[in-house]
Structure formats: structure tokens, C-alpha cells
Amino acid sequence: MIVVHHLNNSRSQRVLWLLEELAVPYEVKRYQRDPKTLFAPPELKAVHPLGKSPVITDGPNTVAESGAIIEYLVEHYGNGRLVPPAGSPERLRYTYWLHYAEGSAMFPLLLKLVFGQLPKRPAPFFIKPVLRAIAGKVQSSYIDPQLSLHQDYIESELGTSEWFAGAEFSAADIQMSFPLEAAAARGANAAQRPKSLSFLQKIHARPAYQRALEVGGPYALMS
Ligand SMILES: N[C@@H](CCC(=O)N[C@@H](CS)C(=O)NCC(=O)O)C(=O)O
């Protein structure tokens, strides 16, 4: 039996969604973030040394890293579903987006989160203005331009086909859902990016996505 080690408000929501799309039975083991630090609890380190989510166990196999988990599940349980045929142009795009999501798109989104939080952290009163100034400068000179670069790129790619890999919905769309949801939570301007907004609306309407939300519990990404 597949066990999904699920952290609230996290990337493991994608894994629940994939399993619902594939209609594969699984169990969920729940972990709650520390309300102050938002880190995962230490018990997750007993599953995988990094203690991050998602991670799945399946018999003797422990698989971490969203993209690797998606590849593993599609290969072992997909029977050809949700992955374009090997050797096709769609398969190349599929592989690209599977890697791009965590390898490129998440980096500026993570920086946005960290530098957005910096001025809100406890600090001596005389340090606060310095923190605010540094955070503001890094955001305006690097993070925001990088975010726009990636969000505009995603928007233009979604203008070339219905889904990320091509005309058919695939597991690459599941993998790309998290950066798009995180961008929306962190203020990416939806009005300027109608294709990205429409992508989010289409995935949120999928019955499997909604079933996964019921299983996973409240899902609100940090802004
Ligand atoms: N690139 C990894 C990122 C894993 C990751 O950072 N997960 C976050 C949740 S979205 C986490 O576990 N955070 C809690 C912590 O770092 O303690 C993946 O895609 O699986």
C-alpha cells in the first residue's frame, strides 16, 4: 500500500491529487507544520533524512522529491495514463515542465516568501528599518523581476497549447500546479495573465483535485 506522508499546506497536496486522478488506493499519514516556524515536525525525518514533504513509502521504496514521486507513481501505477508517449514532442515538454517546476519556477517564489517575511520577524527596533530596506531592495531589484520573467514565460507557453505538455492533461500539469498556486498566493497579477488564471480554474474544477482537497484538509499557501 502506498503511504503519502502529507504535510498540511504543502506540495504533498499534488501527490494526493495525482493518486486521485489515477484512482490508486493509498493511505495518508498526516504531519502538521509548527505554527510558529512553519517547519515540518521532526517525525518526518524518520521517513526521509531531509524531513520534507512530500515523501511516499511503497513497500520497500521510499521516494522523496515531488518530481521523482510523480515519475514513480506514473511509471508503476499509471498504465500509460497522464504521460505522453515516449519519443513524442509532448513527452519532451512533459519532462521539461516536470523539472522546471521545482528546478526553476519555485526559486523566485521561495525568495519572495522569505524576503517578504524578513521585516515581520522579531528583531531589535533599530534593526527593523534596516531589514525592511534590505528586503525591499532585494525584492525590487531581483525577486520581482525574476518572478515576472517566469510568470510571463509560463503565460506565453500556456498560450501555445491547452495543457503544459500539449493538448492532453498530464502529470506535468499536476507538477506545475504548485508554482502557479504559489504565484497566485504571492500576488502574481491574475488580470495580466489570463491563461494562467484559466489553468488554475480548470484544475480546481477537476473532481480528482477536489477529492484530494477533501483528503488533504485545508490548503492555503503562504503569501
Ligand atoms: N523540491 C522539494 C521541496 C520539498 C519541500 O521543501 N517541501 C516543503 C513543503 S511545501 C517542506 O517540507 N517544508 C517544511 C520544512 O522545510 O520543514 C519537492 O518538490 O518535494
PDB file of C-alpha atoms and ligand atoms in Angstrom:
ATOM      1  CA  MET A   1       0.000   0.000   0.000  1.00  0.00           C
ATOM      2  CA  ILE A   2       1.287   3.460  -0.887  1.00  0.00           C
ATOM      3  CA  VAL A   3       1.593   5.779   2.125  1.00  0.00           C
ATOM      4  CA  VAL A   4       1.656   9.523   1.457  1.00  0.00           C
ATOM      5  CA  HIS A   5       3.387  11.407   4.259  1.00  0.00           C
ATOM      6  CA  HIS A   6       1.309  14.530   3.990  1.00  0.00           C
ATOM      7  CA  LEU A   7       2.256  17.891   5.483  1.00  0.00           C
ATOM      8  CA  ASN A   8      -0.549  20.430   5.764  1.00  0.00           C
ATOM      9  CA  ASN A   9      -0.455  23.299   3.239  1.00  0.00           C
ATOM     10  CA  SER A  10       2.313  21.806   1.195  1.00  0.00           C
ATOM     11  CA  ARG A  11       3.481  20.301  -2.051  1.00  0.00           C
ATOM     12  CA  SER A  12       2.204  16.899  -0.952  1.00  0.00           C
ATOM     13  CA  GLN A  13      -1.256  18.082  -1.995  1.00  0.00           C
ATOM     14  CA  ARG A  14      -0.045  17.408  -5.555  1.00  0.00           C
ATOM     15  CA  VAL A  15       0.674  13.773  -4.746  1.00  0.00           C
ATOM     16  CA  LEU A  16      -2.795  13.243  -3.282  1.00  0.00           C
ATOM     17  CA  TRP A  17      -4.234  14.796  -6.425  1.00  0.00           C
ATOM     18  CA  LEU A  18      -2.190  12.548  -8.728  1.00  0.00           C
ATOM     19  CA  LEU A  19      -3.287   9.446  -6.821  1.00  0.00           C
ATOM     20  CA  GLU A  20      -6.909  10.569  -7.062  1.00  0.00           C
ATOM     21  CA  GLU A  21      -6.508  11.110 -10.828  1.00  0.00           C
ATOM     22  CA  LEU A  22      -5.058   7.594 -11.137  1.00  0.00           C
ATOM     23  CA  ALA A  23      -7.679   6.115  -8.765  1.00  0.00           C
ATOM     24  CA  VAL A  24      -4.971   4.189  -6.950  1.00  0.00           C
ATOM     25  CA  PRO A  25      -5.598   3.206  -3.305  1.00  0.00           C
ATOM     26  CA  TYR A  26      -3.335   4.856  -0.749  1.00  0.00           C
ATOM     27  CA  GLU A  27      -3.065   5.772   2.904  1.00  0.00           C
ATOM     28  CA  VAL A  28      -2.306   9.203   4.292  1.00  0.00           C
ATOM     29  CA  LYS A  29      -0.102   9.835   7.297  1.00  0.00           C
ATOM     30  CA  ARG A  30      -0.568  13.406   8.459  1.00  0.00           C
ATOM     31  CA  TYR A  31       2.029  15.851   9.758  1.00  0.00           C
ATOM     32  CA  GLN A  32       1.374  19.398  10.952  1.00  0.00           C
ATOM     33  CA  ARG A  33       3.724  22.316  10.447  1.00  0.00           C
ATOM     34  CA  ASP A  34       4.984  24.085  13.536  1.00  0.00           C
ATOM     35  CA  PRO A  35       2.594  27.062  13.753  1.00  0.00           C
ATOM     36  CA  LYS A  36       5.453  29.491  14.500  1.00  0.00           C
ATOM     37  CA  THR A  37       8.314  28.331  12.317  1.00  0.00           C
ATOM     38  CA  LEU A  38       6.165  26.545   9.713  1.00  0.00           C
ATOM     39  CA  PHE A  39       8.781  23.784   9.592  1.00  0.00           C
ATOM     40  CA  ALA A  40       7.699  20.180   9.312  1.00  0.00           C
ATOM     41  CA  PRO A  41       7.699  18.203  12.564  1.00  0.00           C
ATOM     42  CA  PRO A  42      10.836  16.144  13.344  1.00  0.00           C
ATOM     43  CA  GLU A  43       8.937  12.835  12.852  1.00  0.00           C
ATOM     44  CA  LEU A  44       9.221  13.340   9.092  1.00  0.00           C
ATOM     45  CA  LYS A  45      12.979  12.847   9.408  1.00  0.00           C
ATOM     46  CA  ALA A  46      12.281   9.258  10.421  1.00  0.00           C
ATOM     47  CA  VAL A  47      10.810   8.741   6.923  1.00  0.00           C
ATOM     48  CA  HIS A  48      13.483  10.617   4.952  1.00  0.00           C
ATOM     49  CA  PRO A  49      16.600  12.378   6.289  1.00  0.00           C
ATOM     50  CA  LEU A  50      15.577  15.791   4.934  1.00  0.00           C
ATOM     51  CA  GLY A  51      12.243  15.661   6.750  1.00  0.00           C
ATOM     52  CA  LYS A  52      10.428  17.413   3.889  1.00  0.00           C
ATOM     53  CA  SER A  53       7.103  16.671   2.300  1.00  0.00           C
ATOM     54  CA  PRO A  54       6.079  15.117   0.022  1.00  0.00           C
ATOM     55  CA  VAL A  55       7.596  11.733   0.627  1.00  0.00           C
ATOM     56  CA  ILE A  56       5.911   8.412  -0.053  1.00  0.00           C
ATOM     57  CA  THR A  57       6.613   4.882   1.053  1.00  0.00           C
ATOM     58  CA  ASP A  58       5.551   1.944  -1.063  1.00  0.00           C
ATOM     59  CA  GLY A  59       6.670  -1.433   0.237  1.00  0.00           C
ATOM     60  CA  PRO A  60      10.478  -1.289   0.351  1.00  0.00           C
ATOM     61  CA  ASN A  61      10.635   2.004  -1.569  1.00  0.00           C
ATOM     62  CA  THR A  62      10.853   5.447  -0.020  1.00  0.00           C
ATOM     63  CA  VAL A  63      10.572   8.201  -2.614  1.00  0.00           C
ATOM     64  CA  ALA A  64      11.066  11.911  -1.909  1.00  0.00           C
ATOM     65  CA  GLU A  65      11.022  14.976  -4.205  1.00  0.00           C
ATOM     66  CA  SER A  66       7.734  15.769  -5.953  1.00  0.00           C
ATOM     67  CA  GLY A  67       9.018  15.214  -9.491  1.00  0.00           C
ATOM     68  CA  ALA A  68      10.555  11.839  -8.623  1.00  0.00           C
ATOM     69  CA  ILE A  69       7.371  10.801  -6.813  1.00  0.00           C
ATOM     70  CA  ILE A  70       5.264  11.741  -9.815  1.00  0.00           C
ATOM     71  CA  GLU A  71       7.552   9.783 -12.159  1.00  0.00           C
ATOM     72  CA  TYR A  72       7.499   6.783  -9.816  1.00  0.00           C
ATOM     73  CA  LEU A  73       3.711   6.733  -9.449  1.00  0.00           C
ATOM     74  CA  VAL A  74       3.010   7.225 -13.143  1.00  0.00           C
ATOM     75  CA  GLU A  75       5.528   4.515 -14.061  1.00  0.00           C
ATOM     76  CA  HIS A  76       4.331   1.966 -11.506  1.00  0.00           C
ATOM     77  CA  TYR A  77       0.604   2.693 -11.370  1.00  0.00           C
ATOM     78  CA  GLY A  78      -0.244   4.767 -14.432  1.00  0.00           C
ATOM     79  CA  ASN A  79      -0.613   2.073 -17.113  1.00  0.00           C
ATOM     80  CA  GLY A  80       0.284   4.754 -19.644  1.00  0.00           C
ATOM     81  CA  ARG A  81      -2.096   7.354 -18.206  1.00  0.00           C
ATOM     82  CA  LEU A  82      -1.097  11.000 -17.629  1.00  0.00           C
ATOM     83  CA  VAL A  83       2.192  10.716 -19.527  1.00  0.00           C
ATOM     84  CA  PRO A  84       2.623  11.422 -23.265  1.00  0.00           C
ATOM     85  CA  PRO A  85       4.037   8.595 -25.411  1.00  0.00           C
ATOM     86  CA  ALA A  86       7.806   8.080 -25.230  1.00  0.00           C
ATOM     87  CA  GLY A  87       9.662   9.842 -28.035  1.00  0.00           C
ATOM     88  CA  SER A  88       6.855  12.301 -28.796  1.00  0.00           C
ATOM     89  CA  PRO A  89       7.354  16.106 -28.720  1.00  0.00           C
ATOM     90  CA  GLU A  90       4.762  16.148 -25.929  1.00  0.00           C
ATOM     91  CA  ARG A  91       6.927  13.793 -23.861  1.00  0.00           C
ATOM     92  CA  LEU A  92       9.847  16.188 -24.130  1.00  0.00           C
ATOM     93  CA  ARG A  93       7.663  19.064 -22.967  1.00  0.00           C
ATOM     94  CA  TYR A  94       6.305  16.855 -20.190  1.00  0.00           C
ATOM     95  CA  THR A  95       9.817  16.113 -18.913  1.00  0.00           C
ATOM     96  CA  TYR A  96      10.780  19.764 -19.179  1.00  0.00           C
ATOM     97  CA  TRP A  97       7.841  21.034 -17.072  1.00  0.00           C
ATOM     98  CA  LEU A  98       8.272  18.235 -14.560  1.00  0.00           C
ATOM     99  CA  HIS A  99      11.791  19.555 -13.870  1.00  0.00           C
ATOM    100  CA  TYR A 100      11.148  23.258 -14.441  1.00  0.00           C
ATOM    101  CA  ALA A 101       8.521  23.453 -11.682  1.00  0.00           C
ATOM    102  CA  GLU A 102      10.940  22.754  -8.842  1.00  0.00           C
ATOM    103  CA  GLY A 103      14.236  23.460 -10.615  1.00  0.00           C
ATOM    104  CA  SER A 104      13.403  26.990 -11.822  1.00  0.00           C
ATOM    105  CA  ALA A 105       9.905  28.273 -11.066  1.00  0.00           C
ATOM    106  CA  MET A 106       9.944  27.746  -7.313  1.00  0.00           C
ATOM    107  CA  PHE A 107      13.224  29.582  -6.674  1.00  0.00           C
ATOM    108  CA  PRO A 108      11.995  33.196  -7.009  1.00  0.00           C
ATOM    109  CA  LEU A 109       8.728  32.212  -5.298  1.00  0.00           C
ATOM    110  CA  LEU A 110      10.650  30.937  -2.294  1.00  0.00           C
ATOM    111  CA  LEU A 111      12.787  34.086  -2.203  1.00  0.00           C
ATOM    112  CA  LYS A 112       9.617  36.185  -2.352  1.00  0.00           C
ATOM    113  CA  LEU A 113       8.268  34.333   0.668  1.00  0.00           C
ATOM    114  CA  VAL A 114      11.486  34.567   2.684  1.00  0.00           C
ATOM    115  CA  PHE A 115      12.198  38.239   1.957  1.00  0.00           C
ATOM    116  CA  GLY A 116       8.520  39.123   2.429  1.00  0.00           C
ATOM    117  CA  GLN A 117       8.658  37.600   5.911  1.00  0.00           C
ATOM    118  CA  LEU A 118      12.015  39.122   6.870  1.00  0.00           C
ATOM    119  CA  PRO A 119      10.740  42.508   8.112  1.00  0.00           C
ATOM    120  CA  LYS A 120       7.981  40.738  10.085  1.00  0.00           C
ATOM    121  CA  ARG A 121      10.415  38.631  12.126  1.00  0.00           C
ATOM    122  CA  PRO A 122      11.197  39.657  15.699  1.00  0.00           C
ATOM    123  CA  ALA A 123      14.245  41.945  15.767  1.00  0.00           C
ATOM    124  CA  PRO A 124      15.532  44.888  17.848  1.00  0.00           C
ATOM    125  CA  PHE A 125      13.642  48.078  16.883  1.00  0.00           C
ATOM    126  CA  PHE A 126      16.748  49.741  15.432  1.00  0.00           C
ATOM    127  CA  ILE A 127      17.392  46.764  13.131  1.00  0.00           C
ATOM    128  CA  LYS A 128      13.840  46.705  11.747  1.00  0.00           C
ATOM    129  CA  PRO A 129      14.232  49.632   9.290  1.00  0.00           C
ATOM    130  CA  VAL A 130      17.493  48.111   8.018  1.00  0.00           C
ATOM    131  CA  LEU A 131      15.792  44.747   7.459  1.00  0.00           C
ATOM    132  CA  ARG A 132      12.891  46.448   5.706  1.00  0.00           C
ATOM    133  CA  ALA A 133      15.230  48.390   3.447  1.00  0.00           C
ATOM    134  CA  ILE A 134      17.327  45.341   2.529  1.00  0.00           C
ATOM    135  CA  ALA A 135      14.262  43.174   1.905  1.00  0.00           C
ATOM    136  CA  GLY A 136      12.664  45.902  -0.219  1.00  0.00           C
ATOM    137  CA  LYS A 137      15.815  46.397  -2.292  1.00  0.00           C
ATOM    138  CA  VAL A 138      16.295  42.674  -2.959  1.00  0.00           C
ATOM    139  CA  GLN A 139      12.636  42.323  -3.875  1.00  0.00           C
ATOM    140  CA  SER A 140      12.556  45.243  -6.293  1.00  0.00           C
ATOM    141  CA  SER A 141      15.961  44.659  -7.898  1.00  0.00           C
ATOM    142  CA  TYR A 142      15.978  40.863  -8.191  1.00  0.00           C
ATOM    143  CA  ILE A 143      12.998  38.887  -6.915  1.00  0.00           C
ATOM    144  CA  ASP A 144      10.115  40.768  -8.543  1.00  0.00           C
ATOM    145  CA  PRO A 145      11.770  40.988 -11.994  1.00  0.00           C
ATOM    146  CA  GLN A 146      12.628  37.265 -11.841  1.00  0.00           C
ATOM    147  CA  LEU A 147       9.088  36.408 -10.780  1.00  0.00           C
ATOM    148  CA  SER A 148       7.663  38.415 -13.675  1.00  0.00           C
ATOM    149  CA  LEU A 149      10.092  36.785 -16.092  1.00  0.00           C
ATOM    150  CA  HIS A 150       8.922  33.307 -15.089  1.00  0.00           C
ATOM    151  CA  GLN A 151       5.229  34.154 -14.797  1.00  0.00           C
ATOM    152  CA  ASP A 152       5.242  35.843 -18.230  1.00  0.00           C
ATOM    153  CA  TYR A 153       7.056  32.856 -19.716  1.00  0.00           C
ATOM    154  CA  ILE A 154       4.509  30.428 -18.233  1.00  0.00           C
ATOM    155  CA  GLU A 155       1.688  32.621 -19.517  1.00  0.00           C
ATOM    156  CA  SER A 156       3.083  32.621 -23.058  1.00  0.00           C
ATOM    157  CA  GLU A 157       3.645  28.833 -23.001  1.00  0.00           C
ATOM    158  CA  LEU A 158       0.060  28.269 -21.891  1.00  0.00           C
ATOM    159  CA  GLY A 159      -0.923  30.255 -24.964  1.00  0.00           C
ATOM    160  CA  THR A 160       0.594  27.601 -27.231  1.00  0.00           C
ATOM    161  CA  SER A 161      -1.386  24.581 -26.003  1.00  0.00           C
ATOM    162  CA  GLU A 162      -4.276  23.670 -23.761  1.00  0.00           C
ATOM    163  CA  TRP A 163      -2.067  21.995 -21.145  1.00  0.00           C
ATOM    164  CA  PHE A 164       1.630  22.224 -20.329  1.00  0.00           C
ATOM    165  CA  ALA A 165       2.711  19.167 -22.341  1.00  0.00           C
ATOM    166  CA  GLY A 166       0.224  19.638 -25.187  1.00  0.00           C
ATOM    167  CA  ALA A 167      -3.446  19.023 -25.920  1.00  0.00           C
ATOM    168  CA  GLU A 168      -3.873  16.400 -23.186  1.00  0.00           C
ATOM    169  CA  PHE A 169      -3.865  16.861 -19.428  1.00  0.00           C
ATOM    170  CA  SER A 170      -0.788  15.152 -17.935  1.00  0.00           C
ATOM    171  CA  ALA A 171       1.081  14.739 -14.658  1.00  0.00           C
ATOM    172  CA  ALA A 172       3.202  17.754 -15.708  1.00  0.00           C
ATOM    173  CA  ASP A 173       0.107  19.893 -15.096  1.00  0.00           C
ATOM    174  CA  ILE A 174      -0.098  18.471 -11.591  1.00  0.00           C
ATOM    175  CA  GLN A 175       3.564  19.294 -11.005  1.00  0.00           C
ATOM    176  CA  MET A 176       3.135  22.833 -12.387  1.00  0.00           C
ATOM    177  CA  SER A 177       0.049  23.498 -10.271  1.00  0.00           C
ATOM    178  CA  PHE A 178       2.100  24.346  -7.181  1.00  0.00           C
ATOM    179  CA  PRO A 179       4.193  27.185  -8.678  1.00  0.00           C
ATOM    180  CA  LEU A 180       1.059  28.664 -10.222  1.00  0.00           C
ATOM    181  CA  GLU A 181      -0.849  28.431  -6.963  1.00  0.00           C
ATOM    182  CA  ALA A 182       2.098  29.843  -5.021  1.00  0.00           C
ATOM    183  CA  ALA A 183       2.431  32.707  -7.520  1.00  0.00           C
ATOM    184  CA  ALA A 184      -1.267  33.498  -7.176  1.00  0.00           C
ATOM    185  CA  ALA A 185      -0.919  33.481  -3.366  1.00  0.00           C
ATOM    186  CA  ARG A 186       2.150  35.744  -3.615  1.00  0.00           C
ATOM    187  CA  GLY A 187       0.461  38.387  -5.698  1.00  0.00           C
ATOM    188  CA  ALA A 188       1.097  37.456  -9.357  1.00  0.00           C
ATOM    189  CA  ASN A 189      -1.318  39.679 -11.190  1.00  0.00           C
ATOM    190  CA  ALA A 190      -4.057  37.371 -12.495  1.00  0.00           C
ATOM    191  CA  ALA A 191      -5.637  40.103 -14.632  1.00  0.00           C
ATOM    192  CA  GLN A 192      -2.428  40.370 -16.671  1.00  0.00           C
ATOM    193  CA  ARG A 193      -2.121  36.607 -17.073  1.00  0.00           C
ATOM    194  CA  PRO A 194      -5.491  35.216 -18.153  1.00  0.00           C
ATOM    195  CA  LYS A 195      -4.073  31.888 -19.407  1.00  0.00           C
ATOM    196  CA  SER A 196      -2.514  31.154 -16.024  1.00  0.00           C
ATOM    197  CA  LEU A 197      -5.754  32.084 -14.300  1.00  0.00           C
ATOM    198  CA  SER A 198      -7.733  29.856 -16.639  1.00  0.00           C
ATOM    199  CA  PHE A 199      -5.287  26.983 -15.963  1.00  0.00           C
ATOM    200  CA  LEU A 200      -5.917  27.348 -12.223  1.00  0.00           C
ATOM    201  CA  GLN A 201      -9.672  27.469 -12.740  1.00  0.00           C
ATOM    202  CA  LYS A 202      -9.589  24.330 -14.919  1.00  0.00           C
ATOM    203  CA  ILE A 203      -7.526  22.293 -12.466  1.00  0.00           C
ATOM    204  CA  HIS A 204      -9.550  23.429  -9.455  1.00  0.00           C
ATOM    205  CA  ALA A 205     -12.709  22.218 -11.200  1.00  0.00           C
ATOM    206  CA  ARG A 206     -11.379  18.677 -11.696  1.00  0.00           C
ATOM    207  CA  PRO A 207     -13.203  16.160  -9.490  1.00  0.00           C
ATOM    208  CA  ALA A 208      -9.906  14.447  -8.557  1.00  0.00           C
ATOM    209  CA  TYR A 209      -8.433  17.783  -7.436  1.00  0.00           C
ATOM    210  CA  GLN A 210     -11.453  18.366  -5.221  1.00  0.00           C
ATOM    211  CA  ARG A 211     -11.337  14.850  -3.783  1.00  0.00           C
ATOM    212  CA  ALA A 212      -7.663  15.381  -2.952  1.00  0.00           C
ATOM    213  CA  LEU A 213      -8.550  18.591  -1.113  1.00  0.00           C
ATOM    214  CA  GLU A 214     -11.081  16.688   0.989  1.00  0.00           C
ATOM    215  CA  VAL A 215      -8.424  14.114   1.828  1.00  0.00           C
ATOM    216  CA  GLY A 216      -5.631  16.626   2.462  1.00  0.00           C
ATOM    217  CA  GLY A 217      -7.592  19.127   4.521  1.00  0.00           C
ATOM    218  CA  PRO A 218      -7.339  22.919   4.429  1.00  0.00           C
ATOM    219  CA  TYR A 219      -4.909  24.112   1.758  1.00  0.00           C
ATOM    220  CA  ALA A 220      -3.810  27.741   1.851  1.00  0.00           C
ATOM    221  CA  LEU A 221      -0.371  28.665   0.573  1.00  0.00           C
ATOM    222  CA  MET A 222       1.579  31.393   2.316  1.00  0.00           C
ATOM    223  CA  SER A 223       1.612  34.797   0.726  1.00  0.00           C
TER     224      SER A 223
HETATM  225  N1  LIG B   1      11.759  20.239  -4.047  1.00  0.00           N
HETATM  226  C1  LIG B   1      11.105  19.533  -2.976  1.00  0.00           C
HETATM  227  C2  LIG B   1      10.702  20.540  -1.904  1.00  0.00           C
HETATM  228  C3  LIG B   1      10.208  19.877  -0.636  1.00  0.00           C
HETATM  229  C4  LIG B   1       9.819  20.931   0.388  1.00  0.00           C
HETATM  230  O1  LIG B   1      10.558  21.911   0.615  1.00  0.00           O
HETATM  231  N2  LIG B   1       8.664  20.755   0.997  1.00  0.00           N
HETATM  232  C5  LIG B   1       8.175  21.718   1.976  1.00  0.00           C
HETATM  233  C6  LIG B   1       6.651  21.749   1.933  1.00  0.00           C
HETATM  234  S1  LIG B   1       5.986  22.519   0.523  1.00  0.00           S
HETATM  235  C7  LIG B   1       8.518  21.283   3.381  1.00  0.00           C
HETATM  236  O2  LIG B   1       8.580  20.106   3.670  1.00  0.00           O
HETATM  237  N3  LIG B   1       8.656  22.267   4.273  1.00  0.00           N
HETATM  238  C8  LIG B   1       8.810  22.047   5.686  1.00  0.00           C
HETATM  239  C9  LIG B   1      10.232  22.117   6.150  1.00  0.00           C
HETATM  240  O3  LIG B   1      11.112  22.539   5.378  1.00  0.00           O
HETATM  241  O4  LIG B   1      10.460  21.775   7.313  1.00  0.00           O
HETATM  242  C10 LIG B   1       9.905  18.782  -3.563  1.00  0.00           C
HETATM  243  O5  LIG B   1       9.405  19.193  -4.607  1.00  0.00           O
HETATM  244  O6  LIG B   1       9.483  17.764  -2.999  1.00  0.00           O
END
